[in-house]
Each structure stands twice: as C-alpha cells, then as structure tokens.
Amino acid sequence: MSLPKRWASHLLQLGTWVAAALVLGATFGRPGWWLAAALAVWLAATLYKLYDLDRVLDGEQARSIVTTSGLWAELLARVVRYKDKAAARKKKYHRLLREVRESTGALRDAGVILNSQNEIEWFNVAATVLLGLEPQRDIGQRIDNLVRHPDFVEYLKSASDRVIYIPAPKDPSGRLSVQVIPYSRRQRLAIFRDVTHEYRLERTRRDFVANASHELRSPLTVFGGYLESMLEDSEIPSTWDGPIEEMQRQVDRMTRIIRDLLELSRLESMEGQASHDFIDVTGMLKTIGKELSQAVPGLTLELDLDESTALLGEETQLHSIFYNLMNNAIRFTPEPGRVDVSWKRIPGGAYFEVSDTGVGIPEELIPRVTERFFRVDPGRSRASGGTGLGLAIVKHALHKHGATLRIESQVGTGSSFRCDFPSDRVVARGSARQAVVQG
Ligand code: ADP
C-alpha cells in the first residue's frame, strides 16, 4: 500500500521538525526538552487545526487551515466538497418531494397507503375531501375503522384487487369506486374515485328501463286478453285465425322480454350480495329437468346430481340461473341430441354444469354471449322463444352469489356452461335442513 502524497509530505514536515529539535538539543544541550517542546508545539498546532475543521463542519468560516497547504488544506477541501454535494442532494430531494406532494395533491382520486395491518401510513389531499380523513387524527388508524361499509371491510379481508363500489362516507347518496392494489412488499394502496355522476346516470337508465317495462305490462295484458277472446269468437271469420295466432305469439314474446328486462333491472338495482336462504339444489334441478324434458321428448336429458350438497342463496335467482342455462342447452341442441346436467361438490366449493351436443358458439363470440340482447343467430333465438337476456341475467345472478361462469364451446360439437360457487355458499343438504328445521 503506497502512502498518499499529502501524508508523505506531512510526515516529512514532522520529521524535519523533530530533526531540528534534536539539532538544537545537540547544539545547546538538553535534547529531551527540545524534543518535548517541539512535539508540544506540533500537537498544539494540530489541535487548533482540528478545532478549526470542526467549526467548518458547523458551517463557520475556517481561519487557520484555509491558508495552509498540504494535508489539512486537502482535508478541508474534501470536507467542503462533501458538504456541498450533500446540500445539493438534499435540495434535489426536497424539490422531488414537493413535486410528488403537488402532483398527488392535484389528483382528484383519493390515494391511501396501508401497512400490512391495514393501518393508514399516508394519504393525499383528495382523501381528506372524499373520505374526510385528517392527517393529525387518522395516520396510524385502521382504515376499516374509518370507512366502515361492510362490502369494503369484506373486500379488504379478501386481498382481491377487483374494483368495488360503496356509498360515499361523507354523502351516502354518492358512490365511490374502490380498488386496493399491492404497493410494496408490506404495503397496499387503496384508490377511491368519486363515481357519483356515472352512478346517477346509470341509475336513471335503469329506472327508465324498469319504469318503461312496467308501463308496457298492462297494455300487453289487455291485448293478450282481447286476442284470446277473438280466437274463441265464432263470428270472426276463420281466415283471421292465422294472423290472430301470430299476434298472440308476438304478444307472448313481448311479455317475456318485459319479464326479463324487469328481472335484470331488479338484479342490477339490488345492493350487496344475495341472501343466504337454504336451497335444495337437487330438488330444484329435478323439477326444472322434468318440466323441460316434457317439452322436447326427442332429446336426452341426463341429471348427475350430488344429493348431499345444497346451497345458501336466493331462490328466484338460483332458479333463474339453472332454468336459463338448461333451457338454452335444450333450445340450441337439435334432436336427437343430449344434454347433461351436473351438480357436484369439489374442494373449495361446488359447481353446476350444463353440457350439450348442440350448435355451439364461435370462439370469438363466447365473451359476448352474456351481453344484453346479443345473439349468435338472432333468427334461431327468436324462433325458439329467446329474449336475448337470459345469459345477462345468469351472469348478474351468479355475481350476486360470488360465483363465476365458465363457457366452453365448439361450433357443431356443443357447449358447456359451468358455474362455480364459493365454499361459503355450499352446505351439506342434511345438516342445512336440520339447521333450518331447528331455526
Ligand atoms: P337467448 O334468449 O337468445 O337464448 P341468451 O342470453 O340466453 O339469449 O343467450 C344469448 C345467445 O347465446 C343465444 O342467442 C345463443 O346464440 C347463445 N347461446 C346461449 N346458450 C347456448 C347454447 N347452449 N348453445 C349454443 N348457443 C348458445
């Protein structure tokens, strides 16, 4: 290891100083005293320079060492350089911090950083407006103590990152969308967005559809009644039988569309999850199966049911799911085809599946079949009594039960529609029945 130049010259200075003391000691006698005196002067000078350096570190002007050269001057220059660099870095971080603060402050969405215990670590200005949070009071508080809506509390526990909607804490008639996403290894970021405007527009649309459908129901019932009496009226010439029957079919179709529109808007306007009533799934599926197979004797309808498994859910919605899927399978399967219905318990829940050997759905259209009024073949759908709303109702009703829909299909080979129900909705048929009887 080579000695830096500044150290070499510093040691040389010390050596010269000691040598001079020894020479003076040899010349005038008492070399020990001369040496001690020389070292004391050197030590005093060093202490003074150290003191000066300490003052420079404190931000004061150097007095002795600025003028010196060699080791001390270099040390001072390095210290000043590091100090300037640190000051520049500090300034840069301050500026960055101010920019981040300004940009998050300008955001209209509320951002809240949560730790692994769901305690608030930081939030932006919008969070004070949308959620009523206050920095002094709420940093360190659990967010579910401040935003208490049950859907949010459930969502927070679930570790899911889907978007949910809750009433605004400061104005329950408003709506917030909420999404919680991983932020760092032990933090999550909750983003709240005010969607009150979109929510009100959507509610107006929903109300309009519901009201219009409701208003159309009575005139249609009157039409239907008159058409029925006209068919039975012997004074009307029989040449009118065909047109009257066609009118009756169209009135029936409109009645079905209105019934489905009303059911869909009821599902859409329902807050929260479906209720947890005990549903005897096998009993329900057998009844639907019997009703449908009588209508199409040329098809084979097989039920493979797990008799010991039942569901906790809402009866009308579950009936709608099972009926629509089984009815579709039958309507889109030409005779002599086959429809298989399964109801099975599996680890993590239970599933209901309907498979058919019917016409199938082109792969690119599978994601669209749950859209309202979307039909692969509108003529075929109408001819078989379809409204184009069945799968939209199925999708909504499944969502209300925390269940998912999986569709697989191949044109000309057939389709399968599988609904997976979560374990908290699945119960043993016997035990649930007992609970209901005891309850
Ligand atoms: P629809 O009243 O027309 O049956 P749905 O919403 O129930 O309305 O279904 C939408 C479309 O999805 C249908 O028109 C049909 O094209 C397609 N589809 C649904 N179920 C099946 C099936 N089992 N096999 C083939 N196509 C199907």
Coordinates of C-alpha atoms and ligand atoms in Angstrom, one line a residue:
M1 CA 0.0 0.0 0.0
S2 CA 1.6 3.3 -1.1
L3 CA 1.3 6.3 1.1
P4 CA -0.7 9.2 -0.4
K5 CA 1.4 12.2 -1.3
R6 CA -0.2 14.5 1.2
W7 CA 0.6 12.1 4.0
A8 CA 4.2 11.7 2.9
S9 CA 4.8 15.4 2.9
H10 CA 3.0 15.8 6.2
L11 CA 5.2 13.1 7.8
L12 CA 8.3 14.7 6.2
Q13 CA 7.4 18.0 7.9
L14 CA 7.1 16.2 11.2
G15 CA 10.4 14.5 10.6
T16 CA 12.1 17.9 9.8
W17 CA 10.5 19.4 12.9
V18 CA 11.9 16.6 15.2
A19 CA 15.3 16.7 13.4
A20 CA 15.5 20.5 14.0
A21 CA 14.7 20.0 17.7
L22 CA 17.4 17.3 18.0
V23 CA 19.9 19.5 16.3
L24 CA 19.1 22.4 18.6
G25 CA 19.3 20.0 21.6
A26 CA 22.7 18.8 20.4
T27 CA 23.9 22.4 20.0
F28 CA 22.5 24.0 23.2
G29 CA 22.2 20.9 25.4
R30 CA 19.0 19.1 26.9
P31 CA 17.9 17.5 23.6
G32 CA 15.0 15.8 25.5
W33 CA 13.5 19.2 26.4
W34 CA 13.9 20.5 22.9
L35 CA 12.2 17.4 21.5
A36 CA 9.3 17.6 24.0
A37 CA 8.9 21.3 23.3
A38 CA 8.8 20.7 19.5
L39 CA 6.2 17.9 19.9
A40 CA 4.1 20.1 22.2
V41 CA 4.1 22.9 19.6
W42 CA 3.2 20.4 16.8
L43 CA 0.4 18.9 19.0
A44 CA -1.0 22.4 19.7
A45 CA -1.0 23.4 16.0
T46 CA -2.8 20.1 15.2
L47 CA -5.4 20.7 17.9
Y48 CA -6.0 24.2 16.6
K49 CA -6.5 22.9 13.1
L50 CA -8.8 20.2 14.3
Y51 CA -10.8 22.8 16.2
D52 CA -10.9 24.9 13.0
L53 CA -12.1 21.9 11.0
D54 CA -14.8 21.2 13.5
R55 CA -16.0 24.9 13.1
V56 CA -16.0 24.5 9.3
L57 CA -18.2 21.4 9.7
D58 CA -20.5 23.5 11.8
G59 CA -20.8 25.9 8.9
E60 CA -18.4 28.6 10.1
Q61 CA -15.6 30.2 8.2
A62 CA -12.1 28.5 8.6
R63 CA -9.4 30.7 9.9
S64 CA -6.2 28.8 10.2
I65 CA -6.3 25.9 7.7
V66 CA -7.6 27.7 4.7
T67 CA -4.3 29.4 4.4
T68 CA -2.2 26.2 4.9
S69 CA -1.4 23.8 2.2
G70 CA -0.7 20.1 2.4
L71 CA -2.8 17.5 4.4
W72 CA -5.0 20.0 6.3
A73 CA -5.9 22.1 3.3
E74 CA -6.7 19.0 1.3
L75 CA -8.8 17.6 4.2
L76 CA -10.7 20.8 4.4
A77 CA -11.3 20.9 0.6
R78 CA -12.7 17.4 0.7
V79 CA -15.0 18.2 3.6
V80 CA -16.3 21.3 1.8
R81 CA -16.8 19.3 -1.4
Y82 CA -18.8 16.5 0.5
K83 CA -20.8 19.2 2.3
D84 CA -21.7 20.9 -0.9
K85 CA -22.7 17.6 -2.5
A86 CA -24.9 16.7 0.4
A87 CA -26.6 20.1 0.4
A88 CA -27.3 19.8 -3.4
R89 CA -28.7 16.3 -2.9
K90 CA -30.9 17.5 0.0
K91 CA -32.2 20.3 -2.2
K92 CA -32.9 17.9 -5.0
Y93 CA -34.9 15.5 -2.7
H94 CA -36.8 18.4 -1.3
R95 CA -37.7 19.5 -4.8
L96 CA -38.8 16.0 -5.7
L97 CA -40.8 15.6 -2.5
R98 CA -42.5 18.9 -3.2
E99 CA -43.3 17.8 -6.8
V100 CA -44.7 14.5 -5.6
R101 CA -46.8 16.3 -3.0
E102 CA -48.1 18.8 -5.6
S103 CA -48.9 16.1 -8.1
T104 CA -50.7 13.8 -5.6
G105 CA -52.4 16.8 -4.2
A106 CA -53.7 17.7 -7.6
L107 CA -55.1 14.2 -8.1
R108 CA -58.9 14.0 -7.7
D109 CA -58.7 10.4 -6.7
A110 CA -58.0 9.6 -3.1
G111 CA -54.9 7.5 -2.5
V112 CA -54.3 5.9 0.9
I113 CA -51.2 3.8 1.7
L114 CA -51.9 1.0 4.1
N115 CA -49.5 -1.2 6.0
S116 CA -50.0 -5.0 6.5
Q117 CA -52.4 -4.3 9.4
N118 CA -54.5 -2.1 7.2
E119 CA -53.3 1.0 9.2
I120 CA -53.0 4.2 7.3
E121 CA -49.4 5.3 6.6
W122 CA -50.1 8.2 4.2
F123 CA -52.9 9.8 2.2
N124 CA -53.2 12.6 -0.4
V125 CA -55.3 15.8 -0.2
A126 CA -58.2 14.2 -2.1
A127 CA -58.6 11.6 0.7
T128 CA -59.4 14.4 3.1
V129 CA -62.1 15.6 0.7
L130 CA -63.6 12.2 -0.4
L131 CA -63.2 10.3 2.9
G132 CA -63.0 13.0 5.5
L133 CA -59.5 11.9 6.7
E134 CA -57.4 14.2 8.8
P135 CA -53.6 13.7 8.9
Q136 CA -53.2 14.5 12.7
R137 CA -56.1 12.3 13.7
D138 CA -56.1 9.4 11.2
I139 CA -52.5 8.4 10.4
G140 CA -51.9 5.1 12.2
Q141 CA -55.6 4.3 12.4
R142 CA -57.1 1.2 10.8
I143 CA -58.9 2.2 7.6
D144 CA -61.8 -0.2 8.2
N145 CA -62.5 1.8 11.4
L146 CA -62.9 4.9 9.3
V147 CA -64.5 3.5 6.1
R148 CA -66.9 1.0 7.7
H149 CA -69.1 -0.1 4.8
P150 CA -69.5 -4.0 5.1
D151 CA -68.6 -4.5 1.4
F152 CA -65.4 -2.6 1.9
V153 CA -64.5 -4.4 5.1
E154 CA -65.1 -7.8 3.4
Y155 CA -63.1 -6.6 0.3
L156 CA -60.2 -5.5 2.5
K157 CA -60.0 -9.0 4.0
S158 CA -60.3 -10.8 0.7
A159 CA -56.9 -9.5 -0.7
S160 CA -58.6 -9.2 -4.1
D161 CA -57.7 -6.3 -6.4
R162 CA -61.0 -6.1 -8.3
V163 CA -63.0 -2.8 -8.2
I164 CA -65.9 -2.5 -5.8
Y165 CA -68.5 0.3 -5.3
I166 CA -69.6 1.7 -2.0
P167 CA -71.7 4.7 -0.8
A168 CA -69.5 7.8 -0.2
P169 CA -68.8 8.0 3.6
K170 CA -69.5 11.8 3.6
D171 CA -72.6 11.6 1.4
P172 CA -74.4 8.2 1.3
S173 CA -76.3 9.2 -1.9
G174 CA -73.0 9.4 -3.7
R175 CA -70.8 6.5 -4.9
L176 CA -67.1 5.7 -4.7
S177 CA -65.3 3.1 -6.6
V178 CA -62.6 1.4 -4.6
Q179 CA -59.6 -0.7 -5.6
V180 CA -56.8 -1.9 -3.3
I181 CA -53.6 -2.9 -5.1
P182 CA -50.2 -4.2 -3.8
Y183 CA -47.8 -1.2 -3.4
S184 CA -44.7 -2.6 -1.9
R185 CA -43.8 -5.9 -0.1
R186 CA -45.7 -4.9 3.0
Q187 CA -47.9 -2.1 1.8
R188 CA -51.1 -1.7 -0.2
L189 CA -52.5 1.3 -2.0
A190 CA -56.2 2.0 -1.8
I191 CA -57.6 4.2 -4.5
F192 CA -61.0 5.8 -4.1
R193 CA -62.7 7.5 -7.0
D194 CA -65.9 9.6 -6.9
V195 CA -68.2 7.9 -9.5
T196 CA -71.4 9.6 -8.2
H197 CA -72.1 11.2 -11.6
E198 CA -71.8 7.9 -13.6
Y199 CA -73.7 6.1 -10.8
R200 CA -76.7 8.6 -11.1
L201 CA -76.7 8.3 -14.9
E202 CA -76.7 4.5 -14.7
R203 CA -79.5 4.6 -12.1
T204 CA -81.6 6.9 -14.3
R205 CA -81.1 4.5 -17.2
R206 CA -82.0 1.5 -15.0
D207 CA -85.1 3.3 -13.6
F208 CA -86.2 4.3 -17.1
V209 CA -85.9 0.7 -18.4
A210 CA -87.7 -0.6 -15.3
N211 CA -90.5 2.0 -15.5
A212 CA -91.0 1.6 -19.2
S213 CA -91.2 -2.2 -18.9
H214 CA -93.6 -1.8 -16.0
E215 CA -95.8 0.6 -18.0
L216 CA -95.9 -1.7 -21.0
R217 CA -97.1 -4.7 -19.0
S218 CA -100.7 -3.6 -18.6
P219 CA -101.5 -2.7 -22.2
L220 CA -99.9 -6.1 -23.3
T221 CA -102.1 -8.0 -20.9
V222 CA -105.2 -6.2 -22.4
F223 CA -104.0 -7.1 -26.0
G224 CA -103.4 -10.7 -25.0
G225 CA -106.9 -10.9 -23.4
Y226 CA -108.6 -9.5 -26.5
L227 CA -106.7 -11.7 -28.8
E228 CA -107.7 -14.8 -26.8
S229 CA -111.4 -13.8 -26.9
M230 CA -111.1 -13.1 -30.7
L231 CA -109.8 -16.6 -31.3
E232 CA -112.7 -18.1 -29.4
D233 CA -115.3 -15.8 -31.1
S234 CA -117.2 -17.8 -33.7
E235 CA -118.3 -14.6 -35.5
I236 CA -114.8 -13.7 -36.6
P237 CA -114.0 -15.4 -40.0
S238 CA -111.6 -18.3 -39.7
T239 CA -109.2 -16.6 -42.3
W240 CA -108.3 -14.4 -39.3
D241 CA -107.1 -17.3 -37.2
G242 CA -103.6 -17.3 -38.6
P243 CA -103.0 -13.5 -38.1
I244 CA -104.5 -13.6 -34.6
E245 CA -102.3 -16.5 -33.6
E246 CA -99.3 -14.7 -34.9
M247 CA -100.3 -11.6 -32.9
Q248 CA -100.7 -13.7 -29.8
R249 CA -97.2 -15.2 -30.3
Q250 CA -95.7 -11.7 -30.6
V251 CA -97.6 -10.5 -27.5
D252 CA -96.2 -13.6 -25.7
R253 CA -92.7 -12.6 -26.9
M254 CA -93.0 -9.1 -25.7
T255 CA -94.3 -10.3 -22.4
R256 CA -91.2 -12.5 -22.0
I257 CA -88.9 -9.6 -23.0
I258 CA -90.6 -7.3 -20.4
R259 CA -90.4 -10.0 -17.7
D260 CA -86.7 -10.5 -18.4
L261 CA -86.0 -6.7 -18.5
L262 CA -87.7 -6.3 -15.2
E263 CA -85.8 -9.2 -13.7
L264 CA -82.5 -7.8 -15.0
S265 CA -83.2 -4.3 -13.6
R266 CA -84.2 -5.8 -10.3
L267 CA -80.9 -7.7 -10.1
E268 CA -78.9 -4.6 -11.2
S269 CA -80.5 -2.3 -8.6
M270 CA -80.0 -4.8 -5.8
E271 CA -77.3 -3.7 -3.3
G272 CA -74.9 -6.2 -1.9
Q273 CA -74.8 -9.9 -2.1
A274 CA -77.7 -12.4 -2.5
S275 CA -79.4 -13.6 0.7
H276 CA -78.3 -16.9 2.3
D277 CA -81.5 -19.0 2.3
F278 CA -81.2 -22.8 2.2
I279 CA -81.8 -24.0 -1.3
D280 CA -82.3 -27.7 -2.1
V281 CA -80.4 -27.6 -5.4
T282 CA -81.1 -31.2 -6.4
G283 CA -84.9 -30.8 -5.8
M284 CA -84.9 -27.6 -7.9
L285 CA -82.9 -29.2 -10.7
K286 CA -85.1 -32.3 -10.9
T287 CA -88.3 -30.1 -11.1
I288 CA -86.8 -27.9 -13.9
G289 CA -85.5 -31.1 -15.7
K290 CA -88.9 -32.7 -15.6
E291 CA -90.6 -29.6 -17.0
L292 CA -88.1 -29.1 -19.8
S293 CA -87.8 -32.7 -20.9
Q294 CA -91.5 -33.0 -21.4
A295 CA -91.4 -30.1 -23.9
V296 CA -88.7 -31.8 -26.1
P297 CA -89.1 -35.6 -25.9
G298 CA -86.6 -36.1 -28.8
L299 CA -83.7 -35.0 -26.6
T300 CA -81.9 -37.0 -23.9
L301 CA -81.6 -35.0 -20.6
E302 CA -79.4 -36.6 -18.0
L303 CA -79.0 -35.3 -14.5
D304 CA -76.0 -36.3 -12.4
L305 CA -76.6 -34.8 -9.0
D306 CA -74.8 -34.8 -5.7
E307 CA -77.8 -35.3 -3.5
S308 CA -75.9 -34.5 -0.3
T309 CA -74.9 -30.9 -1.4
A310 CA -77.1 -27.8 -1.1
L311 CA -76.6 -24.0 -1.5
L312 CA -77.1 -20.9 0.6
G313 CA -78.6 -18.3 -1.8
E314 CA -81.7 -16.6 -3.2
E315 CA -84.3 -19.0 -4.6
T316 CA -85.6 -16.9 -7.5
Q317 CA -82.1 -16.0 -8.7
L318 CA -80.8 -19.6 -8.5
H319 CA -83.9 -20.9 -10.2
S320 CA -83.3 -18.3 -13.0
I321 CA -79.6 -19.4 -13.4
F322 CA -80.4 -23.1 -13.6
Y323 CA -83.6 -22.7 -15.7
N324 CA -81.9 -20.3 -18.3
L325 CA -78.8 -22.5 -18.7
M326 CA -80.8 -25.8 -19.1
N327 CA -83.4 -24.2 -21.3
N328 CA -80.7 -22.7 -23.6
A329 CA -79.0 -26.1 -23.8
I330 CA -82.3 -27.7 -24.9
R331 CA -83.2 -24.8 -27.3
F332 CA -79.8 -24.8 -29.1
T333 CA -79.5 -28.6 -29.4
P334 CA -81.2 -30.2 -32.4
E335 CA -82.9 -33.6 -31.9
P336 CA -81.7 -36.2 -31.3
G337 CA -79.1 -34.6 -29.1
R338 CA -78.0 -34.9 -25.5
V339 CA -77.9 -32.5 -22.5
D340 CA -76.0 -33.4 -19.4
V341 CA -76.5 -31.6 -16.1
S342 CA -74.1 -32.0 -13.2
W343 CA -74.2 -30.7 -9.6
K344 CA -71.0 -31.6 -7.7
R345 CA -69.2 -30.7 -4.5
I346 CA -65.5 -30.1 -5.0
P347 CA -62.7 -28.8 -2.8
G348 CA -63.2 -25.1 -2.4
G349 CA -66.9 -25.1 -3.3
A350 CA -69.4 -26.7 -5.7
Y351 CA -70.2 -26.5 -9.4
F352 CA -73.3 -26.7 -11.6
E353 CA -72.6 -27.6 -15.2
V354 CA -74.8 -28.0 -18.3
S355 CA -73.2 -29.6 -21.4
D356 CA -74.9 -30.1 -24.7
T357 CA -74.2 -31.6 -28.1
G358 CA -75.8 -28.6 -29.8
V359 CA -74.9 -26.0 -32.4
G360 CA -72.1 -24.4 -30.4
I361 CA -70.8 -20.9 -30.3
P362 CA -67.9 -19.5 -32.5
E363 CA -64.9 -19.0 -30.2
E364 CA -64.6 -15.2 -30.8
L365 CA -68.2 -14.7 -29.8
I366 CA -68.1 -16.6 -26.5
P367 CA -67.1 -13.5 -24.4
R368 CA -70.1 -11.6 -25.9
V369 CA -73.0 -14.0 -25.2
T370 CA -73.6 -12.6 -21.7
E371 CA -74.2 -9.1 -23.2
R372 CA -77.8 -7.9 -23.2
F373 CA -79.6 -8.8 -26.5
F374 CA -76.5 -10.4 -28.0
R375 CA -77.4 -13.5 -30.0
V376 CA -75.2 -15.6 -32.3
D377 CA -78.1 -16.3 -34.6
P378 CA -81.0 -13.8 -33.9
G379 CA -83.5 -15.7 -36.1
R380 CA -82.9 -19.0 -34.3
S381 CA -83.0 -17.4 -30.9
R382 CA -86.3 -15.6 -31.6
A383 CA -87.9 -18.7 -33.2
S384 CA -87.1 -20.8 -30.1
G385 CA -88.7 -18.1 -27.8
G386 CA -85.4 -16.4 -26.7
T387 CA -85.3 -12.8 -25.4
G388 CA -81.5 -12.3 -25.7
L389 CA -81.4 -11.5 -22.0
G390 CA -81.1 -15.0 -20.4
L391 CA -77.3 -15.1 -20.0
A392 CA -77.1 -11.5 -18.9
I393 CA -79.5 -12.4 -16.0
V394 CA -77.4 -15.6 -15.3
K395 CA -74.2 -13.5 -15.1
H396 CA -75.7 -11.0 -12.7
A397 CA -77.3 -13.6 -10.5
L398 CA -74.1 -15.6 -10.3
H399 CA -72.2 -12.4 -9.4
K400 CA -74.6 -11.8 -6.5
H401 CA -73.7 -15.3 -5.2
G402 CA -70.0 -14.7 -5.6
A403 CA -70.0 -17.4 -8.3
T404 CA -68.3 -17.4 -11.7
L405 CA -69.4 -18.6 -15.1
R406 CA -67.1 -20.5 -17.5
I407 CA -68.2 -21.2 -21.1
E408 CA -66.6 -23.7 -23.4
S409 CA -68.0 -24.3 -26.9
Q410 CA -67.2 -25.6 -30.3
V411 CA -69.3 -24.9 -33.3
G412 CA -71.1 -28.1 -34.4
T413 CA -70.0 -30.1 -31.4
G414 CA -71.7 -28.5 -28.4
S415 CA -71.2 -26.2 -25.4
S416 CA -70.7 -26.4 -21.7
F417 CA -71.7 -23.7 -19.2
R418 CA -70.1 -24.2 -15.8
C419 CA -71.0 -22.2 -12.6
D420 CA -68.5 -22.4 -9.7
F421 CA -70.0 -21.5 -6.3
P422 CA -67.6 -20.5 -3.4
S423 CA -67.4 -22.7 -0.4
D424 CA -69.1 -20.2 2.0
R425 CA -72.3 -20.8 -0.1
V426 CA -72.1 -24.6 -0.1
V427 CA -73.6 -26.7 2.7
A428 CA -74.4 -30.4 3.3
R429 CA -78.0 -31.0 2.4
G430 CA -78.8 -32.9 5.6
S431 CA -77.1 -30.5 8.1
A432 CA -78.5 -27.4 6.5
R433 CA -82.0 -28.9 6.5
Q434 CA -81.7 -29.7 10.2
A435 CA -80.5 -26.1 10.8
V436 CA -83.5 -24.7 9.0
V437 CA -85.9 -27.0 10.9
Q438 CA -84.2 -26.1 14.3
G439 CA -84.1 -22.4 13.3
Ligands
ADP1 P1 -81.5 -16.1 -25.9 O1 -82.8 -15.7 -25.4 O2 -81.2 -15.6 -27.3 O3 -81.1 -17.5 -25.7 P2 -79.3 -15.7 -24.0 O4 -78.8 -14.5 -23.3 O5 -79.8 -16.8 -23.2 O6 -80.4 -15.3 -25.0 O7 -78.2 -16.3 -24.9 C1 -77.5 -15.4 -25.8 C2 -77.0 -16.2 -27.0 O8 -76.0 -17.1 -26.6 C3 -78.1 -17.0 -27.7 O9 -78.8 -16.3 -28.6 C4 -77.2 -18.0 -28.4 O10 -76.7 -17.5 -29.6 C5 -76.0 -18.2 -27.5 N1 -76.2 -19.4 -26.6 C6 -76.6 -19.5 -25.3 N2 -76.6 -20.7 -24.9 C7 -76.2 -21.5 -25.9 C8 -76.0 -22.9 -26.0 N3 -76.2 -23.8 -25.1 N4 -75.6 -23.4 -27.2 C9 -75.3 -22.5 -28.3 N5 -75.5 -21.2 -28.2 C10 -75.9 -20.7 -27.0

